[in-house]
Amino acid sequence: MTQDILSFQCPIPLDEYPYVVMGHGGGGRLSHQLIEQMIAPALKNPYLDGHDGAVLGPVDGKIAYTTDSYVVNPLFFPGGDIGKLAVYGTVNDLAMCGALPRYLSLGFIIEEGFSMNTLWKILVSIGIAARETGVQVVTGDTKVVDKNKGDGIYINTSGIGVVPHNLRIAPDQVKTGDKIIISGDIGRHGMCIMSQREGLSFESDISSDCAPLAGVTAELVQNVNVHCMRDLTRGGLVSALLEIAGVSKTYMEITEEHVPVNSNVAGACEILGLDPMHVANEGRFIVFVPPVDAQRTVQILQQHDIAQHARIIGTVANGTPGSAVACNAFGGRRILSMFSGEQLPRIC
Amino acid sequence: MIKYVSEFRNVQAVHKILKDLHGITKHSWSIMEICGGQTHALLRYGIDELLPKKITLLHGPGCPVCVTPLEKIDKAIYIARQSDVIFCSFGDMLRVPGSHLDLLSAKAEGADVRIVYSPMDALKIAGENPHRRVVFFAVGFETTVPAIAMTVHRAATLKMKNFYLLVSHVLVPPAIRALLAAPDNRVQGFLAAGHVCTVMGYEEYIAISKEFKIPIVVTGFEPYDLAMGIFMCVRQLENGTFKTENEYTRAVARQGNVLAQDLMHRVFKVVDRKWRGIGVIPQSGLDLNEHYAEFDAETAFNVHLEVQEPEECISGLVLQGVKKPFECSEFAKRCTPDHPLGATMVSTEGACAAYYRYKMIDGDKK
């Protein structure tokens, strides 16, 4: 089966239906053809047995549950695609709770006229990402909307994970004195997407950092006293710090020059007038641990390819609860604040 | 490209200049950095906190987003709402509040508003959409003018009939003259905007230095540049000289970019221009000249508005260096980047936004 999937050959005869039509979401023959010939083979597992719901076996531990939606444009970008992103993103949200990801649901909202071949490529990518991260897609749904009422394809997911320990890994566990550790350089995903967008196209070879994190987080949870973890998705490092500072009523101080930024990302941000600390990531996270565990945490992270540039970037310190400050090498300090609305490139 | 800036962010080099600056500063001085980009860099790197206490920095009107008058925003929104229009703009104009709403809200209501990074992208969109009218919001100081002039010139060569500019260009030297001529002027020295001078050179500033007996230093945007620009300005003030000097020699030549200036003059003419919060400054703006008048959106869409600015926002005084952002009673209360009352809180280069972002440490207002 793997061979079939990796062949990237769309199983629905393209001369018959090269594009998704309204009927593919209508519940009739075309819907069934789509599920049986495309979705089921790509995501094959025993739970996809024709029921609308999945009955899952008993689990050993608490349950972590999350949901997310994916609307990225372009659908394919250097380092990933919307399918891979949907799996990794959902898995990562579970991983941040200290959970082992188990099951996913997938809801597709597809625009009429969407290329069947492109849909197949996305399904294949989802299948590969699911196997890689050890999750099973156990239930799903497909709707088709009128032409011009969608942006190609949207994917909604939910994910279930098992928490195999009694630790509470959450923002309210963060304590004054904790060290803040980052898993690698920031800003790749956001700048990769921005470099691809119409109207902002500029030459760059920035790839998305899109990566699954559950393996490394599981190892951390087993070996060090993790207080909190957070992936640095929308809003980037700054939003993650401020959200956690807000919940834990703590004050964070980071050293700006310790935050790794790839030189291409730094250059692109410089040109567009953006701050890399605000830019989205899809494979980076921060960990809060007591000082005694900080070095060990960095060591564990650095053993993984996806976190080999991990380092300590700051401390939870004494200061105004709910705020975060970046210290720079010149001796200046600046308050970190979430940007308003969306980040907009500036004029000059 | 980052390697070209890293040496100008060298901590030892910056600290050395700041130490020298502390050594030479004997009297109290007020220096204005013209450009909003410089304001942000000063606050972002905390350079302002490392200066001698006797030096006061005043933040100038050099933010094109901030000084674009309310009525231009209203005109932009009016034009963007026409059903056959694709309205293209640099990103940070989209959140500037007009009288009732901003371009982002107009977009949410259904207007086709697109962010472009280069005016040439807007022209490309016009070429791809021959049945739509494509309007580009031509905002900016002398820095953005050449690329826009090039675009209009190209549109004329291609005989484009569906491409227009809503022009709101402004010029720096007339604004400096207006500030210096004002009776309540506090500015004793200027840091001129390096990027503007890259295009225009600094001949005009030499004349201003002579006429108003004021030192001007053409300054870049990195921590080293800013520290050095302030040092050079203070050195003149302490010595009682008033010349125009160039700190940003790696980018700026005395005569500027002559080719770019020629292109500007071929497409644009100098006109009186209203500045948001300040009022009309004579001969301080650019409009398309008669050869390119067919590309003027205000004529093509027959939109003529005059709008009074709200009184509660003191952005005009902030832009003139008369008041600091935190001297406004609404600062960080009713007026925040999420709900800006005036343009200086909107732009990433606006002085109020800079103070809000970088200076509210520990809840205090410095």
XYZ file of C-alpha atoms in Angstrom:
714
model
C 0.000 0.000 0.000
C 2.807 2.343 0.863
C 4.111 1.904 -2.640
C 0.747 2.939 -4.077
C 0.572 6.011 -1.964
C 4.072 7.114 -2.688
C 3.425 6.786 -6.402
C 1.452 10.053 -6.270
C -0.858 8.576 -8.882
C -4.358 9.838 -8.293
C -6.664 6.793 -8.075
C -9.760 8.550 -9.417
C -9.453 8.498 -13.216
C -8.550 12.085 -14.009
C -10.216 12.023 -17.403
C -13.487 11.382 -15.583
C -13.193 13.886 -12.748
C -10.055 16.026 -13.039
C -11.656 18.563 -10.677
C -13.708 18.298 -7.517
C -17.389 18.944 -8.268
C -20.240 19.756 -5.892
C -21.326 16.104 -5.955
C -18.124 15.029 -4.221
C -19.468 16.556 -1.030
C -23.103 15.620 -1.624
C -23.209 12.259 0.105
C -24.059 10.309 -3.047
C -22.097 8.091 -5.392
C -19.377 10.651 -6.034
C -18.835 11.185 -2.303
C -18.389 7.490 -1.796
C -16.037 7.229 -4.735
C -13.939 10.022 -3.228
C -13.790 8.321 0.170
C -13.228 4.800 -1.106
C -10.749 5.538 -3.854
C -8.888 8.519 -2.430
C -9.240 9.118 1.291
C -9.399 5.570 2.643
C -6.382 4.253 0.684
C -4.283 7.279 1.640
C -5.099 7.097 5.345
C -5.841 3.384 5.665
C -6.404 2.068 9.188
C -8.905 -0.255 10.874
C -10.950 2.580 12.316
C -12.003 3.852 8.898
C -14.672 1.192 8.572
C -17.595 3.122 7.184
C -19.015 4.554 10.389
C -19.316 8.331 10.712
C -17.849 8.086 14.178
C -14.923 6.063 15.479
C -15.061 3.865 18.549
C -11.642 3.985 20.153
C -10.124 1.501 22.563
C -9.575 2.280 26.250
C -6.472 4.353 26.949
C -4.026 4.222 29.802
C -3.894 7.741 31.153
C -5.575 11.103 30.911
C -6.799 12.310 27.540
C -5.478 15.418 25.808
C -7.755 16.885 23.150
C -7.192 19.710 20.671
C -8.601 21.234 17.488
C -7.132 23.404 14.766
C -7.854 24.645 11.251
C -5.487 25.087 8.328
C -6.031 27.724 5.668
C -2.445 28.251 4.501
C -1.879 29.755 1.080
C 0.058 28.629 -0.938
C -0.947 25.010 -0.333
C 2.557 23.780 -1.150
C 5.614 25.647 0.079
C 9.301 24.879 0.587
C 9.499 22.422 3.476
C 5.857 21.381 3.560
C 2.257 21.584 2.441
C -1.173 22.086 3.998
C -1.617 18.335 4.632
C 1.645 17.801 6.457
C 1.085 21.052 8.349
C -2.370 19.905 9.503
C -0.978 16.663 10.938
C 2.136 18.148 12.504
C 0.268 21.165 13.873
C -2.337 19.043 15.623
C 0.228 16.547 16.883
C 2.368 19.405 18.207
C -0.533 20.919 20.135
C -0.963 17.567 21.897
C 2.781 17.213 22.437
C 2.862 20.585 24.208
C 0.473 19.178 26.828
C 2.949 16.377 27.483
C 0.696 13.939 25.638
C 1.471 11.148 23.189
C -0.624 11.825 20.060
C -2.904 8.923 19.053
C -5.888 9.849 16.872
C -6.857 12.610 14.467
C -10.037 13.701 12.759
C -9.905 15.495 9.434
C -12.548 17.771 7.959
C -12.018 18.990 4.403
C -13.784 22.015 2.990
C -12.968 21.955 -0.696
C -13.798 24.586 -3.291
C -15.624 23.386 -6.369
C -13.149 23.049 -9.236
C -10.212 22.080 -7.005
C -7.726 19.846 -8.814
C -8.268 16.168 -7.959
C -4.587 15.543 -8.492
C -3.681 18.247 -5.959
C -6.149 16.759 -3.484
C -4.446 13.413 -3.919
C -1.036 14.920 -3.255
C -2.362 16.491 -0.045
C -3.921 13.190 1.069
C -0.666 11.353 0.390
C 1.207 13.934 2.411
C -1.265 13.539 5.285
C -0.848 9.757 5.139
C 2.925 9.977 5.295
C 2.884 12.548 8.115
C 0.399 10.460 10.119
C 2.551 7.351 9.871
C 5.669 9.333 10.716
C 4.085 10.716 13.881
C 2.321 7.491 14.875
C -1.230 8.828 14.720
C -4.261 7.364 13.000
C -6.874 9.393 11.179
C -9.974 7.746 12.574
C -12.806 9.929 11.333
C -13.378 12.678 8.825
C -15.737 14.677 6.694
C -15.701 16.300 3.272
C -17.773 19.257 2.132
C -17.584 21.006 -1.209
C -18.449 24.698 -1.452
C -19.323 26.728 -4.574
C -16.557 28.085 -6.750
C -15.170 31.348 -5.286
C -16.609 30.548 -1.841
C -13.373 29.024 -0.585
C -9.656 29.267 -1.153
C -8.989 25.879 -2.745
C -9.042 23.731 0.358
C -9.343 24.205 4.102
C -8.580 21.460 6.582
C -10.010 21.269 10.078
C -8.539 18.749 12.487
C -8.956 17.535 15.996
C -6.536 15.368 17.863
C -6.588 13.035 20.821
C -3.511 12.158 22.806
C -2.771 10.141 25.927
C -1.001 11.620 28.927
C 0.924 8.666 30.378
C 2.035 10.405 33.574
C 0.586 12.428 36.429
C 2.542 15.585 35.727
C 0.741 18.797 34.999
C 2.493 20.562 32.118
C 0.751 23.887 31.665
C 1.263 27.663 31.796
C 0.100 27.865 35.432
C 3.054 25.657 36.448
C 5.627 28.268 35.384
C 7.505 29.654 38.378
C 9.839 32.553 39.040
C 13.373 31.345 38.467
C 12.465 28.960 35.618
C 14.761 28.979 32.618
C 13.262 29.567 29.183
C 14.744 27.316 26.498
C 14.074 27.570 22.759
C 14.366 24.565 20.452
C 15.944 26.367 17.492
C 16.000 29.372 15.181
C 12.796 31.307 14.709
C 10.750 32.831 11.897
C 11.281 30.335 9.086
C 7.703 29.277 8.436
C 6.257 32.792 8.405
C 8.960 34.205 6.167
C 8.802 31.178 3.873
C 5.065 31.702 3.354
C 5.437 35.466 2.988
C 8.148 35.033 0.378
C 5.738 32.931 -1.687
C 2.741 35.211 -1.544
C 1.542 37.274 -4.451
C 2.532 40.886 -4.187
C 5.309 40.179 -1.731
C 7.321 37.782 -3.806
C 11.019 38.073 -3.204
C 13.752 35.633 -3.925
C 14.609 33.498 -0.966
C 15.598 29.962 -0.160
C 13.908 29.932 3.240
C 12.203 26.612 3.999
C 9.445 26.192 6.554
C 10.569 24.729 9.871
C 7.395 22.586 9.889
C 8.248 19.484 11.982
C 6.644 17.014 14.416
C 7.638 17.584 18.036
C 6.009 14.735 19.940
C 9.146 12.559 19.951
C 11.376 15.144 21.533
C 8.738 16.367 23.995
C 8.101 12.810 25.208
C 11.791 12.399 25.908
C 11.912 15.707 27.775
C 8.936 14.818 29.946
C 10.576 11.529 30.918
C 13.922 13.046 31.834
C 13.479 16.556 33.193
C 10.973 18.463 35.283
C 9.068 20.253 32.507
C 6.814 23.039 33.844
C 5.420 24.192 30.532
C 5.965 23.876 26.767
C 4.530 25.977 23.953
C 4.964 25.788 20.198
C 5.685 29.145 18.586
C 2.978 29.267 15.940
C 0.991 32.379 15.056
C 2.290 35.441 16.848
C 5.689 33.781 17.207
C 7.899 33.853 20.266
C 6.463 37.099 21.630
C 2.860 35.890 21.719
C 3.909 32.591 23.326
C 5.849 34.374 26.078
C 3.074 36.860 26.774
C 0.315 34.260 26.810
C 2.187 32.164 29.332
C 3.246 35.216 31.376
C -0.417 36.230 31.487
C -1.728 32.880 32.715
C 1.104 32.207 35.172
C 1.166 35.841 36.349
C 4.911 35.915 35.915
C 7.422 38.219 34.283
C 9.782 36.994 31.571
C 13.120 38.420 30.613
C 14.903 37.211 27.503
C 18.256 38.125 25.995
C 17.587 39.073 22.410
C 20.977 38.063 21.052
C 20.508 34.539 22.414
C 17.423 33.990 20.271
C 18.682 32.172 17.157
C 17.623 33.653 13.810
C 18.821 32.235 10.496
C 20.582 34.939 8.453
C 18.187 34.612 5.494
C 15.214 35.041 7.809
C 16.908 37.989 9.503
C 17.584 39.559 6.104
C 14.018 39.066 4.845
C 12.613 40.499 8.091
C 14.974 43.444 7.787
C 13.769 44.177 4.257
C 10.082 43.876 5.115
C 10.372 45.670 8.451
C 9.192 42.692 10.502
C 10.426 41.447 13.861
C 11.416 37.740 13.723
C 10.149 37.364 17.287
C 6.629 38.017 15.954
C 6.885 35.684 12.975
C 5.144 32.281 12.951
C 6.932 28.939 13.267
C 5.636 25.390 12.778
C 8.412 23.323 14.337
C 9.819 25.421 17.165
C 8.842 25.506 20.804
C 9.916 26.876 24.148
C 10.299 24.880 27.357
C 10.140 26.172 30.932
C 12.195 24.159 33.416
C 13.719 24.804 36.848
C 17.324 26.103 36.614
C 18.719 22.767 37.816
C 17.278 21.016 34.738
C 18.205 23.671 32.179
C 21.474 22.226 30.867
C 20.085 18.698 30.691
C 17.071 20.014 28.738
C 19.332 21.732 26.223
C 21.396 18.542 25.871
C 18.337 16.385 25.203
C 16.975 18.863 22.684
C 20.278 19.132 20.856
C 20.365 15.388 20.262
C 17.376 15.756 17.945
C 17.844 17.118 14.422
C 14.807 19.335 14.786
C 16.206 20.979 17.928
C 19.952 20.878 17.429
C 20.285 24.650 17.899
C 18.393 24.676 21.184
C 19.590 27.123 23.813
C 18.595 29.047 26.919
C 17.147 32.430 25.978
C 15.898 33.818 29.243
C 14.505 33.530 32.724
C 11.223 33.917 34.540
C 12.232 36.788 36.830
C 10.874 39.261 39.329
C 8.919 41.997 37.585
C 5.471 43.102 36.503
C 3.317 39.956 36.258
C 2.023 39.245 32.782
C 4.758 41.068 30.917
C 7.934 40.210 29.039
C 11.029 42.220 28.234
C 13.872 41.698 25.765
C 17.315 42.883 26.812
C 19.711 43.743 24.037
C 23.454 43.754 23.872
C 23.638 47.546 24.090
C 22.153 47.510 27.556
C 18.732 48.639 26.387
C 15.490 46.919 27.355
C 12.302 46.847 25.373
C 8.899 45.681 26.368
C 7.535 42.889 24.204
C 4.007 43.347 22.978
C 1.781 41.399 20.650
C 1.349 43.121 17.322
C -2.052 44.501 16.449
C -4.079 42.733 13.807
C -1.700 41.106 11.371
C 1.903 41.985 10.726
C 2.041 44.429 7.849
C 5.161 45.209 5.876
C 6.076 48.850 6.246
C 6.614 51.485 3.613
C 10.284 52.296 3.984
C 22.278 40.951 3.443
C 22.451 40.745 7.219
C 26.238 40.843 7.100
C 25.978 44.429 5.834
C 24.254 45.532 9.011
C 25.945 43.415 11.665
C 29.049 45.582 11.925
C 26.809 48.578 12.564
C 25.265 46.706 15.483
C 28.621 46.038 17.100
C 28.222 46.578 20.814
C 31.794 47.666 21.580
C 31.802 50.194 18.749
C 28.497 51.692 19.890
C 29.567 51.848 23.538
C 32.828 53.565 22.524
C 30.933 56.346 20.735
C 28.468 56.710 23.590
C 31.388 57.051 26.007
C 32.891 59.769 23.814
C 29.499 61.439 23.660
C 29.266 61.524 27.452
C 32.749 63.062 27.453
C 31.933 65.975 25.161
C 28.416 66.810 26.390
C 28.616 69.903 28.618
C 25.297 71.653 27.955
C 21.681 70.655 27.459
C 20.644 70.050 23.860
C 17.461 69.080 22.032
C 18.017 67.078 18.876
C 15.329 65.893 16.495
C 15.596 62.702 14.489
C 13.443 63.405 11.461
C 12.672 59.869 10.444
C 10.243 57.518 12.172
C 12.517 54.612 11.271
C 15.208 56.254 13.388
C 12.781 56.814 16.265
C 11.960 53.135 16.285
C 15.574 52.002 16.065
C 16.548 54.333 18.941
C 13.834 52.926 21.161
C 14.142 49.333 19.974
C 17.826 49.177 20.854
C 17.394 51.360 23.915
C 19.968 53.878 22.640
C 17.880 56.735 24.025
C 18.396 55.387 27.563
C 22.160 55.325 27.132
C 22.519 58.991 26.148
C 23.737 61.725 28.524
C 20.810 63.101 30.532
C 21.431 66.532 29.044
C 20.434 65.368 25.586
C 16.742 65.355 24.739
C 15.608 63.562 21.611
C 12.591 64.989 19.822
C 10.806 62.704 17.402
C 10.157 64.272 14.029
C 7.433 64.082 11.395
C 9.299 61.632 9.164
C 6.697 58.908 9.089
C 4.777 58.974 5.805
C 1.933 56.959 7.298
C 1.540 59.408 10.169
C 1.480 62.589 8.104
C -0.869 61.387 5.373
C -3.922 63.602 5.926
C -7.255 62.169 6.974
C -8.912 63.211 3.734
C -6.443 61.144 1.668
C -7.374 58.072 3.702
C -11.050 58.850 3.175
C -10.426 59.265 -0.549
C -8.544 55.964 -0.618
C -11.476 54.222 1.038
C -13.968 55.867 -1.337
C -11.959 54.704 -4.350
C -11.329 51.224 -2.944
C -15.078 50.727 -2.479
C -15.807 51.165 -6.203
C -16.792 47.745 -7.493
C -14.387 47.704 -10.453
C -11.363 48.818 -8.421
C -8.382 46.867 -7.150
C -6.761 49.116 -4.562
C -3.073 48.436 -3.920
C -1.097 49.818 -1.013
C 2.005 49.375 1.089
C 1.035 47.295 4.116
C 1.135 49.781 6.934
C -1.324 52.233 5.326
C -4.105 49.699 5.755
C -4.669 50.267 9.460
C -4.537 54.064 9.412
C -7.912 55.320 10.607
C -9.804 57.600 8.259
C -12.799 59.610 9.450
C -14.914 56.508 9.893
C -12.909 53.398 9.077
C -9.622 52.135 7.704
C -8.721 50.281 4.512
C -8.632 46.930 6.325
C -12.256 47.437 7.342
C -13.136 48.436 3.785
C -11.488 45.189 2.683
C -13.550 43.240 5.207
C -16.670 44.895 3.777
C -15.807 43.560 0.341
C -13.428 46.087 -1.213
C -10.585 44.493 -3.182
C -7.633 45.888 -1.223
C -4.241 44.290 -1.755
C -0.881 44.731 -0.069
C 2.013 45.147 -2.455
C 5.648 45.623 -1.647
C 6.560 47.383 -4.880
C 4.479 49.742 -7.040
C 5.567 47.638 -10.023
C 3.492 44.787 -8.556
C 0.427 47.040 -8.755
C 1.181 47.731 -12.407
C 1.480 43.994 -12.988
C -1.942 43.494 -11.403
C -3.328 46.170 -13.755
C -1.877 44.296 -16.723
C -3.465 41.048 -15.554
C -6.862 42.659 -14.934
C -7.580 44.794 -18.000
C -11.267 45.183 -17.095
C -10.614 46.479 -13.586
C -9.251 49.866 -12.547
C -6.121 49.427 -10.445
C -5.177 52.233 -8.064
C -1.895 52.430 -6.176
C -1.675 54.509 -2.996
C 1.522 56.482 -3.659
C 2.654 57.375 -0.168
C 6.073 58.170 1.161
C 8.916 60.624 1.374
C 11.566 61.081 -1.305
C 12.643 57.492 -0.586
C 9.699 55.803 -2.292
C 9.240 58.388 -5.053
C 11.752 57.088 -7.630
C 10.265 53.582 -7.749
C 6.809 55.070 -8.115
C 7.977 57.511 -10.798
C 9.503 54.570 -12.638
C 6.192 52.716 -12.421
C 4.194 55.635 -13.837
C 6.747 56.115 -16.576
C 6.428 52.444 -17.437
C 2.621 52.635 -17.354
C 2.783 55.521 -19.841
C 5.156 53.593 -22.110
C 2.766 50.624 -22.026
C -0.177 52.996 -22.678
C -2.008 51.554 -19.656
C -5.565 52.876 -19.387
C -6.593 51.178 -16.143
C -3.776 52.202 -13.784
C -3.933 55.190 -11.420
C -2.082 56.697 -8.483
C -3.598 58.274 -5.405
C -0.657 60.541 -4.644
C 0.289 61.702 -1.169
C 4.038 62.178 -1.419
C 5.771 64.524 0.993
C 9.196 66.161 1.068
C 11.507 66.477 4.073
C 13.341 69.828 3.670
C 10.162 72.004 3.576
C 9.015 70.286 6.785
C 12.347 71.062 8.483
C 12.006 74.699 7.418
C 8.446 74.846 8.768
C 9.553 73.369 12.116
C 12.469 75.779 12.439
C 10.346 78.800 11.500
C 7.668 77.963 14.099
C 7.681 80.347 17.105
C 7.752 77.492 19.649
C 10.593 75.639 17.953
C 12.770 73.687 20.420
C 14.984 71.872 17.920
C 18.692 72.759 18.127
C 20.071 70.080 15.832
C 18.752 67.562 13.325
C 19.525 64.018 12.343
C 18.481 63.965 8.681
C 16.974 60.766 7.290
C 19.648 58.672 5.623
C 17.364 56.936 3.131
C 15.849 60.177 1.898
C 19.334 61.598 1.392
C 20.412 58.475 -0.480
C 18.023 59.637 -3.186
C 18.196 63.413 -2.790
C 21.736 64.060 -1.496
C 22.142 66.842 1.052
C 22.696 70.086 -0.864
C 19.341 71.401 0.348
C 20.295 70.692 3.950
C 23.521 72.693 3.633
C 21.372 75.714 2.758
C 19.118 75.097 5.771
C 22.120 74.780 8.116
C 23.379 78.155 6.909
C 20.035 79.924 6.956
C 18.920 78.732 10.397
C 22.399 78.320 11.922
C 21.660 74.735 12.863
C 23.763 71.572 12.660
C 22.330 68.748 10.566
C 23.836 65.263 10.399
C 22.742 62.854 7.667
C 22.317 59.657 9.706
C 21.673 55.979 9.064
C 19.427 53.585 10.937
C 21.633 51.132 12.801
C 22.669 51.594 16.441
C 26.176 52.646 15.382
C 24.800 55.179 12.904
C 22.431 56.693 15.444
C 25.034 56.953 18.192
C 27.513 58.456 15.744
C 24.933 60.874 14.273
C 24.051 62.149 17.742
C 27.745 62.423 18.649
C 28.509 64.457 15.506
C 25.529 66.719 16.143
C 26.447 67.339 19.795
C 30.073 67.938 18.839
C 28.915 70.756 16.554
C 26.537 72.165 19.156
C 29.271 72.220 21.819
C 31.712 73.802 19.363
C 29.163 76.339 18.162
C 29.316 75.247 14.514
C 26.346 74.700 12.220
C 27.230 72.624 9.205
C 25.562 69.755 7.413
C 27.666 66.632 7.920
C 27.269 63.128 6.559
C 27.468 60.166 8.930
C 25.852 57.746 6.438
C 28.687 57.863 3.926
C 28.289 54.245 2.898
C 24.947 55.099 1.263
C 24.726 58.861 0.782
C 26.622 61.073 -1.669
C 26.347 64.878 -1.554
C 24.521 65.050 -4.883
C 22.409 61.945 -4.162
C 21.175 59.643 -6.901
C 20.965 61.974 -9.874
C 19.267 59.451 -12.155
C 16.511 58.873 -9.605
C 16.049 62.633 -9.157
C 15.746 63.140 -12.929
C 13.044 60.498 -13.095
C 11.201 62.129 -10.179
C 11.237 65.528 -11.855
C 10.090 64.041 -15.125
C 6.949 62.595 -13.539
C 6.133 64.774 -10.534
C 5.803 68.478 -9.697
C 6.231 70.180 -6.318
C 2.966 71.351 -4.722
C 1.645 72.594 -1.372
C 0.683 69.646 0.823
C -1.438 69.188 3.933
C 0.287 67.143 6.676
C -1.833 65.309 9.180
C -1.721 67.044 12.528
C 0.373 69.912 11.180
C -1.547 71.565 8.358
C -0.514 72.825 4.949
C 3.230 73.237 4.411
C 4.045 75.199 1.256
C 5.872 73.343 -1.515
C 6.146 70.223 0.636
C 4.523 67.593 -1.560
C 4.587 66.024 -4.990
C 1.775 65.511 -7.482
C 1.837 64.044 -10.980
C 2.733 66.768 -13.475
C 0.676 67.608 -16.587
C 2.429 64.980 -18.736
C 1.222 62.196 -16.449
C -2.040 63.741 -15.229
C -4.101 60.956 -16.831
C -2.823 58.609 -14.105
C -4.129 60.782 -11.271
C -6.790 58.866 -9.334
C -8.351 61.938 -7.700
C -9.155 63.350 -11.150
C -10.187 60.023 -12.665
C -12.543 59.215 -9.783
C -13.583 62.838 -9.350
C -13.152 62.641 -5.596
C -12.811 65.893 -3.698
C -13.069 65.926 0.073
C -11.993 68.192 2.871
C -12.007 66.708 6.320
C -11.420 68.321 9.690
C -9.172 66.392 12.030
C -10.433 65.385 15.467
C -9.232 67.662 18.252
C -8.500 65.000 20.855
C -5.390 63.691 19.077
C -2.239 65.719 19.659
C -0.263 63.906 16.973
C 0.510 67.236 15.306
C 2.331 68.443 18.409
C 4.077 65.083 18.752
C 5.187 65.238 15.122
C 6.598 68.719 15.673
C 8.520 67.627 18.747
C 6.517 69.968 20.984
C 5.009 67.145 23.035
C 6.078 63.624 23.916
C 3.549 60.820 23.378
C 3.012 60.219 27.105
C 2.069 63.873 27.582
C -1.189 63.038 25.807
C -4.022 62.294 28.245
C -5.333 59.509 26.000
C -1.971 57.753 25.484
C -2.212 54.042 26.355
C -5.723 54.673 27.656
C -8.253 55.282 24.903
C -5.487 55.375 22.293
C -3.577 52.121 21.718
C -2.245 50.340 18.615
C -5.453 48.291 18.607
C -7.653 51.382 18.773
C -5.564 54.292 17.491
C -7.087 57.760 17.738
C -4.412 59.179 15.473
C -1.870 58.127 12.938
C 1.186 58.326 15.196
C -0.211 55.350 17.121
C -0.818 53.333 13.948
C 2.337 53.141 11.960
C 5.173 50.946 13.137
C 7.217 54.118 12.687
C 4.881 56.437 14.553
C 6.307 58.004 17.711
C 3.300 57.067 19.863
C 3.390 53.450 18.673
C 7.128 53.320 19.365
C 6.611 54.569 22.935
C 3.737 52.173 23.428
C 5.746 49.223 22.157
C 9.075 49.840 23.770
C 8.642 52.195 26.704
C 5.820 50.873 28.827
C 8.202 48.688 30.839
C 6.904 47.807 34.299
C 3.780 49.772 33.555
C 5.573 53.077 33.917
C 5.692 55.893 31.416
C 9.061 57.382 30.895
